Amino acid sequence: MDALSKIFDDIHLNKSEYIYLKPQGHWAYAYQEQDAMIGYVVLVGTLNIQFESQKLLQLEAGDLILIPSGQSHICRSDNKENLLEALNINDFFDKRRQETIEFGSSSGEPALILAIRCHIDTIMARPLLNALPDYIHIQHITGSTAPEWLQIGLHFLAVEAYQIQPGRDKILDHLVSILFIECVRDYIAQLSDSNNWLRALSHTELANALAAIHGKPEQAWTVESLAEQCCMSRSKFATLFSSIVGETPLAYLQQYRFRLASQHLREGQLSIQQIAHRVGYSSETAFSQTFKRLFDLTPSQYRQQFH
């Protein structure tokens, strides 16, 4: 499995939920950050979105915006701040999922927005979220210039959203996952910054080392053995890896191992000794000491927070 596929496997992109927002006239709604990715497809009208950084962006009909970290934001009918109370839409994904929610003033131009939320493991996704921008904005997704994968994906999404058929939730999860992965691949292809962790995932030489780390974290990797995966000398590999990824190969390996350990502890299905072996430690004591140094909690204390 290539590195990007394994990363998407790790972050547990699942439990996709959607609602249709149908505001009219003057309106505003807010979304509070959660452990989820959120995206909007503007089907009719316009949408002005403002992030906590005060960055303001206008979306037209036919635009898609993906907010990978699900950071808090406010959406409005216009680009002016006013005293209009913003409707909180967080609970709608749970309580009114798959519904059309109407709000706003009684007169004025209507809008129709497909809002999609997809839960992720934010600890496992941290390097990905850190490497991605606050948002990915794709314009005119229904036009002829839009990527073919996006047109096909949204068509399938629309069909599944309107039909109540067995297995629909699973299909929606897969469709949203595909859309997210394609958006990330599209973003990687346009990257101008070579010193970006995402660029390493598609790097002709480094990708093999990342695939090895993510595919077999329990293996006793050394800088030499990782360099061999890339058919490079130890020194050239170490220098290239550090310059693009931003940390040494062994530091990256340790960070990944312990993010994975934290996921196993939160899921609660394996013993601490089993988890230690899964992430390359033969000694449970050594594993526990390193875990406490990184997380300020012992593995048992960490697990108790989630069970």
PDB file of C-alpha atoms in Angstrom:
ATOM      1  CA  MET A   1       0.000   0.000   0.000  1.00  0.00           C
ATOM      2  CA  ASP A   2       1.395   3.425  -0.908  1.00  0.00           C
ATOM      3  CA  ALA A   3       1.955   6.017   1.830  1.00  0.00           C
ATOM      4  CA  LEU A   4      -1.029   8.256   1.030  1.00  0.00           C
ATOM      5  CA  SER A   5      -3.418   5.269   0.968  1.00  0.00           C
ATOM      6  CA  LYS A   6      -2.084   4.072   4.330  1.00  0.00           C
ATOM      7  CA  ILE A   7      -2.454   7.539   5.820  1.00  0.00           C
ATOM      8  CA  PHE A   8      -6.107   7.710   4.760  1.00  0.00           C
ATOM      9  CA  ASP A   9      -6.559   4.222   6.190  1.00  0.00           C
ATOM     10  CA  ASP A  10      -5.084   5.406   9.514  1.00  0.00           C
ATOM     11  CA  ILE A  11      -7.188   8.534   9.960  1.00  0.00           C
ATOM     12  CA  HIS A  12     -10.458   6.557   9.977  1.00  0.00           C
ATOM     13  CA  LEU A  13     -12.347   8.834   7.627  1.00  0.00           C
ATOM     14  CA  ASN A  14     -15.879   7.615   8.278  1.00  0.00           C
ATOM     15  CA  LYS A  15     -19.403   8.369   9.497  1.00  0.00           C
ATOM     16  CA  SER A  16     -20.277  10.820   6.759  1.00  0.00           C
ATOM     17  CA  GLU A  17     -23.356  12.934   7.407  1.00  0.00           C
ATOM     18  CA  TYR A  18     -24.981  15.558   5.259  1.00  0.00           C
ATOM     19  CA  ILE A  19     -27.706  18.167   5.409  1.00  0.00           C
ATOM     20  CA  TYR A  20     -29.151  20.564   2.851  1.00  0.00           C
ATOM     21  CA  LEU A  21     -29.189  24.182   4.002  1.00  0.00           C
ATOM     22  CA  LYS A  22     -31.836  26.316   2.317  1.00  0.00           C
ATOM     23  CA  PRO A  23     -31.471  29.894   3.614  1.00  0.00           C
ATOM     24  CA  GLN A  24     -33.292  32.880   2.168  1.00  0.00           C
ATOM     25  CA  GLY A  25     -32.795  36.655   2.241  1.00  0.00           C
ATOM     26  CA  HIS A  26     -30.526  37.756   5.110  1.00  0.00           C
ATOM     27  CA  TRP A  27     -29.057  34.835   7.011  1.00  0.00           C
ATOM     28  CA  ALA A  28     -26.043  33.596   8.945  1.00  0.00           C
ATOM     29  CA  TYR A  29     -25.002  30.265  10.365  1.00  0.00           C
ATOM     30  CA  ALA A  30     -22.059  29.094  12.439  1.00  0.00           C
ATOM     31  CA  TYR A  31     -20.106  25.859  12.713  1.00  0.00           C
ATOM     32  CA  GLN A  32     -18.018  25.041  15.799  1.00  0.00           C
ATOM     33  CA  GLU A  33     -14.843  22.998  15.356  1.00  0.00           C
ATOM     34  CA  GLN A  34     -15.072  19.254  15.967  1.00  0.00           C
ATOM     35  CA  ASP A  35     -12.960  16.172  15.156  1.00  0.00           C
ATOM     36  CA  ALA A  36     -14.352  16.194  11.656  1.00  0.00           C
ATOM     37  CA  MET A  37     -13.740  17.439   8.152  1.00  0.00           C
ATOM     38  CA  ILE A  38     -16.458  19.627   6.672  1.00  0.00           C
ATOM     39  CA  GLY A  39     -17.259  20.623   3.123  1.00  0.00           C
ATOM     40  CA  TYR A  40     -19.871  22.703   1.316  1.00  0.00           C
ATOM     41  CA  VAL A  41     -21.156  22.510  -2.218  1.00  0.00           C
ATOM     42  CA  VAL A  42     -23.010  25.700  -3.202  1.00  0.00           C
ATOM     43  CA  LEU A  43     -25.844  24.576  -5.473  1.00  0.00           C
ATOM     44  CA  VAL A  44     -27.818  27.859  -5.658  1.00  0.00           C
ATOM     45  CA  GLY A  45     -26.924  31.421  -4.644  1.00  0.00           C
ATOM     46  CA  THR A  46     -23.771  32.646  -2.902  1.00  0.00           C
ATOM     47  CA  LEU A  47     -22.063  31.956   0.403  1.00  0.00           C
ATOM     48  CA  ASN A  48     -19.644  34.214   2.287  1.00  0.00           C
ATOM     49  CA  ILE A  49     -17.510  32.257   4.715  1.00  0.00           C
ATOM     50  CA  GLN A  50     -15.370  33.813   7.453  1.00  0.00           C
ATOM     51  CA  PHE A  51     -12.789  31.888   9.465  1.00  0.00           C
ATOM     52  CA  GLU A  52     -11.476  32.688  12.944  1.00  0.00           C
ATOM     53  CA  SER A  53      -8.383  34.149  11.266  1.00  0.00           C
ATOM     54  CA  GLN A  54     -10.802  36.774   9.832  1.00  0.00           C
ATOM     55  CA  LYS A  55     -10.104  35.474   6.325  1.00  0.00           C
ATOM     56  CA  LEU A  56     -13.236  36.077   4.220  1.00  0.00           C
ATOM     57  CA  LEU A  57     -14.066  34.090   1.113  1.00  0.00           C
ATOM     58  CA  GLN A  58     -17.020  34.247  -1.278  1.00  0.00           C
ATOM     59  CA  LEU A  59     -18.361  31.119  -2.956  1.00  0.00           C
ATOM     60  CA  GLU A  60     -20.643  31.163  -5.977  1.00  0.00           C
ATOM     61  CA  ALA A  61     -23.099  28.555  -7.221  1.00  0.00           C
ATOM     62  CA  GLY A  62     -21.076  25.620  -8.514  1.00  0.00           C
ATOM     63  CA  ASP A  63     -18.222  26.035  -5.999  1.00  0.00           C
ATOM     64  CA  LEU A  64     -16.935  23.482  -3.495  1.00  0.00           C
ATOM     65  CA  ILE A  65     -14.973  24.242  -0.341  1.00  0.00           C
ATOM     66  CA  LEU A  66     -13.303  21.608   1.802  1.00  0.00           C
ATOM     67  CA  ILE A  67     -12.192  22.521   5.344  1.00  0.00           C
ATOM     68  CA  PRO A  68      -9.936  19.597   6.333  1.00  0.00           C
ATOM     69  CA  SER A  69      -9.509  20.508  10.011  1.00  0.00           C
ATOM     70  CA  GLY A  70     -13.173  21.456  10.437  1.00  0.00           C
ATOM     71  CA  GLN A  71     -12.140  24.737  12.055  1.00  0.00           C
ATOM     72  CA  SER A  72     -14.843  27.079  13.334  1.00  0.00           C
ATOM     73  CA  HIS A  73     -16.374  29.510  10.849  1.00  0.00           C
ATOM     74  CA  ILE A  74     -19.411  31.667  10.130  1.00  0.00           C
ATOM     75  CA  CYS A  75     -21.279  31.733   6.815  1.00  0.00           C
ATOM     76  CA  ARG A  76     -23.457  34.677   5.737  1.00  0.00           C
ATOM     77  CA  SER A  77     -25.629  35.816   2.874  1.00  0.00           C
ATOM     78  CA  ASP A  78     -23.396  38.874   2.380  1.00  0.00           C
ATOM     79  CA  ASN A  79     -19.863  39.910   3.268  1.00  0.00           C
ATOM     80  CA  LYS A  80     -20.892  42.426   5.935  1.00  0.00           C
ATOM     81  CA  GLU A  81     -20.887  41.672   9.640  1.00  0.00           C
ATOM     82  CA  ASN A  82     -24.287  42.467  11.104  1.00  0.00           C
ATOM     83  CA  LEU A  83     -26.261  41.863  14.273  1.00  0.00           C
ATOM     84  CA  LEU A  84     -28.035  38.853  12.793  1.00  0.00           C
ATOM     85  CA  GLU A  85     -27.721  35.904  15.173  1.00  0.00           C
ATOM     86  CA  ALA A  86     -25.936  32.987  13.522  1.00  0.00           C
ATOM     87  CA  LEU A  87     -27.753  29.656  13.542  1.00  0.00           C
ATOM     88  CA  ASN A  88     -25.541  26.885  14.970  1.00  0.00           C
ATOM     89  CA  ILE A  89     -25.645  23.930  12.553  1.00  0.00           C
ATOM     90  CA  ASN A  90     -23.488  21.426  14.488  1.00  0.00           C
ATOM     91  CA  ASP A  91     -26.410  19.543  16.018  1.00  0.00           C
ATOM     92  CA  PHE A  92     -28.251  19.327  12.691  1.00  0.00           C
ATOM     93  CA  PHE A  93     -25.785  16.730  11.428  1.00  0.00           C
ATOM     94  CA  ASP A  94     -26.872  14.419  14.251  1.00  0.00           C
ATOM     95  CA  LYS A  95     -30.516  15.324  14.752  1.00  0.00           C
ATOM     96  CA  ARG A  96     -31.667  16.386  11.293  1.00  0.00           C
ATOM     97  CA  ARG A  97     -29.236  14.575   9.001  1.00  0.00           C
ATOM     98  CA  GLN A  98     -30.360  14.100   5.415  1.00  0.00           C
ATOM     99  CA  GLU A  99     -32.995  16.856   5.882  1.00  0.00           C
ATOM    100  CA  THR A 100     -33.416  20.227   4.179  1.00  0.00           C
ATOM    101  CA  ILE A 101     -33.228  23.029   6.760  1.00  0.00           C
ATOM    102  CA  GLU A 102     -34.851  26.340   5.917  1.00  0.00           C
ATOM    103  CA  PHE A 103     -33.946  29.565   7.729  1.00  0.00           C
ATOM    104  CA  GLY A 104     -33.332  33.264   7.151  1.00  0.00           C
ATOM    105  CA  SER A 105     -35.699  36.132   6.354  1.00  0.00           C
ATOM    106  CA  SER A 106     -39.032  35.690   4.582  1.00  0.00           C
ATOM    107  CA  SER A 107     -38.014  37.655   1.501  1.00  0.00           C
ATOM    108  CA  GLY A 108     -34.897  37.822  -0.627  1.00  0.00           C
ATOM    109  CA  GLU A 109     -32.794  35.556  -2.769  1.00  0.00           C
ATOM    110  CA  PRO A 110     -32.720  31.873  -1.774  1.00  0.00           C
ATOM    111  CA  ALA A 111     -29.628  29.671  -1.584  1.00  0.00           C
ATOM    112  CA  LEU A 112     -29.128  25.923  -1.446  1.00  0.00           C
ATOM    113  CA  ILE A 113     -26.002  24.452   0.117  1.00  0.00           C
ATOM    114  CA  LEU A 114     -25.055  20.805   0.554  1.00  0.00           C
ATOM    115  CA  ALA A 115     -23.113  20.527   3.825  1.00  0.00           C
ATOM    116  CA  ILE A 116     -21.086  17.354   4.436  1.00  0.00           C
ATOM    117  CA  ARG A 117     -19.377  16.358   7.672  1.00  0.00           C
ATOM    118  CA  CYS A 118     -17.011  13.400   7.931  1.00  0.00           C
ATOM    119  CA  HIS A 119     -15.406  12.295  11.205  1.00  0.00           C
ATOM    120  CA  ILE A 120     -11.659  11.687  11.355  1.00  0.00           C
ATOM    121  CA  ASP A 121      -9.040  10.681  13.919  1.00  0.00           C
ATOM    122  CA  THR A 122      -7.401  14.078  14.318  1.00  0.00           C
ATOM    123  CA  ILE A 123      -4.360  12.703  16.169  1.00  0.00           C
ATOM    124  CA  MET A 124      -3.521  10.318  13.326  1.00  0.00           C
ATOM    125  CA  ALA A 125      -4.376  13.030  10.797  1.00  0.00           C
ATOM    126  CA  ARG A 126      -2.184  15.700  12.439  1.00  0.00           C
ATOM    127  CA  PRO A 127       0.676  15.688   9.867  1.00  0.00           C
ATOM    128  CA  LEU A 128      -1.860  15.731   7.032  1.00  0.00           C
ATOM    129  CA  LEU A 129      -3.895  18.563   8.561  1.00  0.00           C
ATOM    130  CA  ASN A 130      -0.736  20.560   9.335  1.00  0.00           C
ATOM    131  CA  ALA A 131       0.431  20.209   5.729  1.00  0.00           C
ATOM    132  CA  LEU A 132      -2.905  21.164   4.166  1.00  0.00           C
ATOM    133  CA  PRO A 133      -4.179  24.742   3.895  1.00  0.00           C
ATOM    134  CA  ASP A 134      -7.108  25.977   6.007  1.00  0.00           C
ATOM    135  CA  TYR A 135      -9.377  25.269   3.059  1.00  0.00           C
ATOM    136  CA  ILE A 136      -9.346  23.897  -0.471  1.00  0.00           C
ATOM    137  CA  HIS A 137     -11.598  25.908  -2.791  1.00  0.00           C
ATOM    138  CA  ILE A 138     -12.531  24.434  -6.162  1.00  0.00           C
ATOM    139  CA  GLN A 139     -14.549  26.724  -8.416  1.00  0.00           C
ATOM    140  CA  HIS A 140     -17.186  25.896 -11.019  1.00  0.00           C
ATOM    141  CA  ILE A 141     -17.390  22.190 -10.190  1.00  0.00           C
ATOM    142  CA  THR A 142     -20.381  21.750 -12.463  1.00  0.00           C
ATOM    143  CA  GLY A 143     -18.654  23.404 -15.421  1.00  0.00           C
ATOM    144  CA  SER A 144     -16.707  21.760 -18.208  1.00  0.00           C
ATOM    145  CA  THR A 145     -13.377  22.883 -16.721  1.00  0.00           C
ATOM    146  CA  ALA A 146     -13.940  21.004 -13.437  1.00  0.00           C
ATOM    147  CA  PRO A 147     -11.889  17.845 -12.858  1.00  0.00           C
ATOM    148  CA  GLU A 148     -13.675  14.771 -14.187  1.00  0.00           C
ATOM    149  CA  TRP A 149     -13.265  12.931 -10.868  1.00  0.00           C
ATOM    150  CA  LEU A 150     -15.145  15.719  -9.121  1.00  0.00           C
ATOM    151  CA  GLN A 151     -18.052  15.773 -11.559  1.00  0.00           C
ATOM    152  CA  ILE A 152     -18.452  11.987 -11.353  1.00  0.00           C
ATOM    153  CA  GLY A 153     -18.083  11.949  -7.557  1.00  0.00           C
ATOM    154  CA  LEU A 154     -20.664  14.667  -6.993  1.00  0.00           C
ATOM    155  CA  HIS A 155     -23.079  12.983  -9.399  1.00  0.00           C
ATOM    156  CA  PHE A 156     -22.840   9.748  -7.414  1.00  0.00           C
ATOM    157  CA  LEU A 157     -23.169  11.698  -4.159  1.00  0.00           C
ATOM    158  CA  ALA A 158     -26.355  13.393  -5.397  1.00  0.00           C
ATOM    159  CA  VAL A 159     -27.854  10.073  -6.531  1.00  0.00           C
ATOM    160  CA  GLU A 160     -27.106   8.325  -3.224  1.00  0.00           C
ATOM    161  CA  ALA A 161     -28.282  11.297  -1.152  1.00  0.00           C
ATOM    162  CA  TYR A 162     -31.694  11.284  -2.815  1.00  0.00           C
ATOM    163  CA  GLN A 163     -32.255   7.515  -2.775  1.00  0.00           C
ATOM    164  CA  ILE A 164     -33.035   5.556   0.369  1.00  0.00           C
ATOM    165  CA  GLN A 165     -31.411   2.225  -0.402  1.00  0.00           C
ATOM    166  CA  PRO A 166     -29.638  -0.451   1.680  1.00  0.00           C
ATOM    167  CA  GLY A 167     -25.951   0.268   2.161  1.00  0.00           C
ATOM    168  CA  ARG A 168     -26.339   3.967   1.442  1.00  0.00           C
ATOM    169  CA  ASP A 169     -24.405   5.116   4.536  1.00  0.00           C
ATOM    170  CA  LYS A 170     -21.407   2.977   3.598  1.00  0.00           C
ATOM    171  CA  ILE A 171     -21.474   4.209  -0.004  1.00  0.00           C
ATOM    172  CA  LEU A 172     -21.658   7.829   1.174  1.00  0.00           C
ATOM    173  CA  ASP A 173     -18.644   7.229   3.439  1.00  0.00           C
ATOM    174  CA  HIS A 174     -16.674   5.888   0.488  1.00  0.00           C
ATOM    175  CA  LEU A 175     -17.767   8.721  -1.820  1.00  0.00           C
ATOM    176  CA  VAL A 176     -16.800  11.415   0.677  1.00  0.00           C
ATOM    177  CA  SER A 177     -13.467   9.639   1.272  1.00  0.00           C
ATOM    178  CA  ILE A 178     -12.812   9.559  -2.477  1.00  0.00           C
ATOM    179  CA  LEU A 179     -13.671  13.262  -2.839  1.00  0.00           C
ATOM    180  CA  PHE A 180     -11.331  14.151   0.044  1.00  0.00           C
ATOM    181  CA  ILE A 181      -8.484  12.007  -1.309  1.00  0.00           C
ATOM    182  CA  GLU A 182      -8.880  13.483  -4.798  1.00  0.00           C
ATOM    183  CA  CYS A 183      -8.901  17.030  -3.386  1.00  0.00           C
ATOM    184  CA  VAL A 184      -5.657  16.254  -1.533  1.00  0.00           C
ATOM    185  CA  ARG A 185      -4.076  14.673  -4.632  1.00  0.00           C
ATOM    186  CA  ASP A 186      -5.106  17.715  -6.672  1.00  0.00           C
ATOM    187  CA  TYR A 187      -3.548  19.994  -4.045  1.00  0.00           C
ATOM    188  CA  ILE A 188      -0.292  17.961  -3.991  1.00  0.00           C
ATOM    189  CA  ALA A 189      -0.047  18.178  -7.796  1.00  0.00           C
ATOM    190  CA  GLN A 190      -0.195  21.990  -7.590  1.00  0.00           C
ATOM    191  CA  LEU A 191       2.258  22.393  -4.699  1.00  0.00           C
ATOM    192  CA  SER A 192       5.033  24.863  -5.424  1.00  0.00           C
ATOM    193  CA  ASP A 193       6.707  24.421  -2.010  1.00  0.00           C
ATOM    194  CA  SER A 194       9.077  21.458  -2.235  1.00  0.00           C
ATOM    195  CA  ASN A 195       9.633  21.432   1.547  1.00  0.00           C
ATOM    196  CA  ASN A 196       6.234  20.035   2.389  1.00  0.00           C
ATOM    197  CA  TRP A 197       5.400  16.688   3.984  1.00  0.00           C
ATOM    198  CA  LEU A 198       2.730  16.125   1.338  1.00  0.00           C
ATOM    199  CA  ARG A 199       5.320  16.442  -1.430  1.00  0.00           C
ATOM    200  CA  ALA A 200       7.300  13.617   0.201  1.00  0.00           C
ATOM    201  CA  LEU A 201       4.319  11.271  -0.237  1.00  0.00           C
ATOM    202  CA  SER A 202       4.646  11.494  -4.010  1.00  0.00           C
ATOM    203  CA  HIS A 203       8.430  11.968  -4.129  1.00  0.00           C
ATOM    204  CA  THR A 204       9.966   9.359  -6.430  1.00  0.00           C
ATOM    205  CA  GLU A 205      12.561   8.375  -3.821  1.00  0.00           C
ATOM    206  CA  LEU A 206      11.172   9.281  -0.379  1.00  0.00           C
ATOM    207  CA  ALA A 207       7.706   7.788  -0.929  1.00  0.00           C
ATOM    208  CA  ASN A 208       9.116   4.274  -0.457  1.00  0.00           C
ATOM    209  CA  ALA A 209      10.499   5.132   2.988  1.00  0.00           C
ATOM    210  CA  LEU A 210       7.195   6.670   4.108  1.00  0.00           C
ATOM    211  CA  ALA A 211       5.274   3.657   2.784  1.00  0.00           C
ATOM    212  CA  ALA A 212       7.628   1.383   4.746  1.00  0.00           C
ATOM    213  CA  ILE A 213       7.203   3.353   7.991  1.00  0.00           C
ATOM    214  CA  HIS A 214       3.417   3.534   7.703  1.00  0.00           C
ATOM    215  CA  GLY A 215       3.074  -0.025   6.426  1.00  0.00           C
ATOM    216  CA  LYS A 216       5.356  -1.787   8.937  1.00  0.00           C
ATOM    217  CA  PRO A 217       5.877   0.467  11.978  1.00  0.00           C
ATOM    218  CA  GLU A 218       6.748  -2.566  14.125  1.00  0.00           C
ATOM    219  CA  GLN A 219       9.895  -3.255  12.100  1.00  0.00           C
ATOM    220  CA  ALA A 220      13.257  -2.266  13.579  1.00  0.00           C
ATOM    221  CA  TRP A 221      13.909   0.465  11.017  1.00  0.00           C
ATOM    222  CA  THR A 222      17.221   2.280  10.953  1.00  0.00           C
ATOM    223  CA  VAL A 223      18.276   5.192   8.781  1.00  0.00           C
ATOM    224  CA  GLU A 224      20.314   2.706   6.741  1.00  0.00           C
ATOM    225  CA  SER A 225      17.440   0.256   6.177  1.00  0.00           C
ATOM    226  CA  LEU A 226      15.050   3.100   5.241  1.00  0.00           C
ATOM    227  CA  ALA A 227      17.654   4.473   2.824  1.00  0.00           C
ATOM    228  CA  GLU A 228      17.841   1.018   1.238  1.00  0.00           C
ATOM    229  CA  GLN A 229      14.083   1.175   0.591  1.00  0.00           C
ATOM    230  CA  CYS A 230      14.793   4.260  -1.496  1.00  0.00           C
ATOM    231  CA  CYS A 231      17.964   2.924  -3.151  1.00  0.00           C
ATOM    232  CA  MET A 232      19.919   5.845  -1.699  1.00  0.00           C
ATOM    233  CA  SER A 233      23.009   6.295   0.418  1.00  0.00           C
ATOM    234  CA  ARG A 234      22.419   6.834   4.133  1.00  0.00           C
ATOM    235  CA  SER A 235      23.690  10.432   4.146  1.00  0.00           C
ATOM    236  CA  LYS A 236      21.834  11.520   0.998  1.00  0.00           C
ATOM    237  CA  PHE A 237      18.584   9.949   2.247  1.00  0.00           C
ATOM    238  CA  ALA A 238      18.860  11.492   5.729  1.00  0.00           C
ATOM    239  CA  THR A 239      19.537  14.974   4.309  1.00  0.00           C
ATOM    240  CA  LEU A 240      16.741  14.782   1.725  1.00  0.00           C
ATOM    241  CA  PHE A 241      14.213  13.377   4.216  1.00  0.00           C
ATOM    242  CA  SER A 242      14.947  16.068   6.824  1.00  0.00           C
ATOM    243  CA  SER A 243      14.814  18.908   4.294  1.00  0.00           C
ATOM    244  CA  ILE A 244      11.436  17.892   2.825  1.00  0.00           C
ATOM    245  CA  VAL A 245       9.649  16.326   5.813  1.00  0.00           C
ATOM    246  CA  GLY A 246      11.045  18.751   8.384  1.00  0.00           C
ATOM    247  CA  GLU A 247      12.406  16.176  10.846  1.00  0.00           C
ATOM    248  CA  THR A 248      14.832  13.254  10.844  1.00  0.00           C
ATOM    249  CA  PRO A 249      13.670   9.820   9.637  1.00  0.00           C
ATOM    250  CA  LEU A 250      13.860   8.297  13.139  1.00  0.00           C
ATOM    251  CA  ALA A 251      12.039  11.243  14.746  1.00  0.00           C
ATOM    252  CA  TYR A 252       9.274  10.862  12.152  1.00  0.00           C
ATOM    253  CA  LEU A 253       9.155   7.093  12.803  1.00  0.00           C
ATOM    254  CA  GLN A 254       8.798   7.628  16.547  1.00  0.00           C
ATOM    255  CA  GLN A 255       6.059  10.257  16.131  1.00  0.00           C
ATOM    256  CA  TYR A 256       4.113   7.937  13.856  1.00  0.00           C
ATOM    257  CA  ARG A 257       4.529   4.936  16.148  1.00  0.00           C
ATOM    258  CA  PHE A 258       3.152   6.820  19.132  1.00  0.00           C
ATOM    259  CA  ARG A 259       0.249   8.386  17.252  1.00  0.00           C
ATOM    260  CA  LEU A 260      -0.623   4.818  16.254  1.00  0.00           C
ATOM    261  CA  ALA A 261      -0.220   3.649  19.862  1.00  0.00           C
ATOM    262  CA  SER A 262      -2.575   6.403  21.028  1.00  0.00           C
ATOM    263  CA  GLN A 263      -5.163   5.231  18.491  1.00  0.00           C
ATOM    264  CA  HIS A 264      -4.927   1.637  19.738  1.00  0.00           C
ATOM    265  CA  LEU A 265      -5.273   2.849  23.345  1.00  0.00           C
ATOM    266  CA  ARG A 266      -8.359   4.899  22.500  1.00  0.00           C
ATOM    267  CA  GLU A 267      -9.948   1.950  20.704  1.00  0.00           C
ATOM    268  CA  GLY A 268      -9.296  -0.213  23.761  1.00  0.00           C
ATOM    269  CA  GLN A 269      -9.115  -3.608  22.036  1.00  0.00           C
ATOM    270  CA  LEU A 270      -5.438  -4.489  22.660  1.00  0.00           C
ATOM    271  CA  SER A 271      -3.379  -4.844  25.827  1.00  0.00           C
ATOM    272  CA  ILE A 272      -0.556  -2.373  26.433  1.00  0.00           C
ATOM    273  CA  GLN A 273       1.974  -5.145  25.767  1.00  0.00           C
ATOM    274  CA  GLN A 274       0.302  -5.961  22.435  1.00  0.00           C
ATOM    275  CA  ILE A 275       0.313  -2.266  21.482  1.00  0.00           C
ATOM    276  CA  ALA A 276       4.000  -1.985  22.406  1.00  0.00           C
ATOM    277  CA  HIS A 277       4.806  -4.868  20.043  1.00  0.00           C
ATOM    278  CA  ARG A 278       2.615  -3.367  17.290  1.00  0.00           C
ATOM    279  CA  VAL A 279       4.735  -0.213  17.309  1.00  0.00           C
ATOM    280  CA  GLY A 280       8.153  -1.865  17.481  1.00  0.00           C
ATOM    281  CA  TYR A 281       8.883  -2.160  21.217  1.00  0.00           C
ATOM    282  CA  SER A 282       9.841  -5.537  22.694  1.00  0.00           C
ATOM    283  CA  SER A 283       9.816  -4.019  26.180  1.00  0.00           C
ATOM    284  CA  GLU A 284       6.500  -2.779  27.599  1.00  0.00           C
ATOM    285  CA  THR A 285       8.451  -0.742  30.179  1.00  0.00           C
ATOM    286  CA  ALA A 286      10.488   1.103  27.537  1.00  0.00           C
ATOM    287  CA  PHE A 287       7.316   1.741  25.533  1.00  0.00           C
ATOM    288  CA  SER A 288       5.455   3.101  28.583  1.00  0.00           C
ATOM    289  CA  GLN A 289       8.337   5.391  29.574  1.00  0.00           C
ATOM    290  CA  THR A 290       8.566   6.893  26.079  1.00  0.00           C
ATOM    291  CA  PHE A 291       4.769   7.232  25.858  1.00  0.00           C
ATOM    292  CA  LYS A 292       4.651   9.158  29.155  1.00  0.00           C
ATOM    293  CA  ARG A 293       7.448  11.459  28.000  1.00  0.00           C
ATOM    294  CA  LEU A 294       5.485  12.303  24.822  1.00  0.00           C
ATOM    295  CA  PHE A 295       1.942  12.455  26.214  1.00  0.00           C
ATOM    296  CA  ASP A 296       2.538  13.378  29.900  1.00  0.00           C
ATOM    297  CA  LEU A 297       0.416  10.335  30.841  1.00  0.00           C
ATOM    298  CA  THR A 298       1.121   6.638  31.186  1.00  0.00           C
ATOM    299  CA  PRO A 299      -0.588   4.425  28.566  1.00  0.00           C
ATOM    300  CA  SER A 300      -3.072   3.256  31.240  1.00  0.00           C
ATOM    301  CA  GLN A 301      -3.930   6.829  32.260  1.00  0.00           C
ATOM    302  CA  TYR A 302      -4.319   7.828  28.626  1.00  0.00           C
ATOM    303  CA  ARG A 303      -6.656   4.898  27.949  1.00  0.00           C
ATOM    304  CA  GLN A 304      -8.797   5.716  31.007  1.00  0.00           C
ATOM    305  CA  GLN A 305      -9.636   9.116  29.487  1.00  0.00           C
ATOM    306  CA  PHE A 306     -11.553   7.400  26.691  1.00  0.00           C
ATOM    307  CA  HIS A 307     -13.193   4.488  28.531  1.00  0.00           C
TER     308      HIS A 307
END
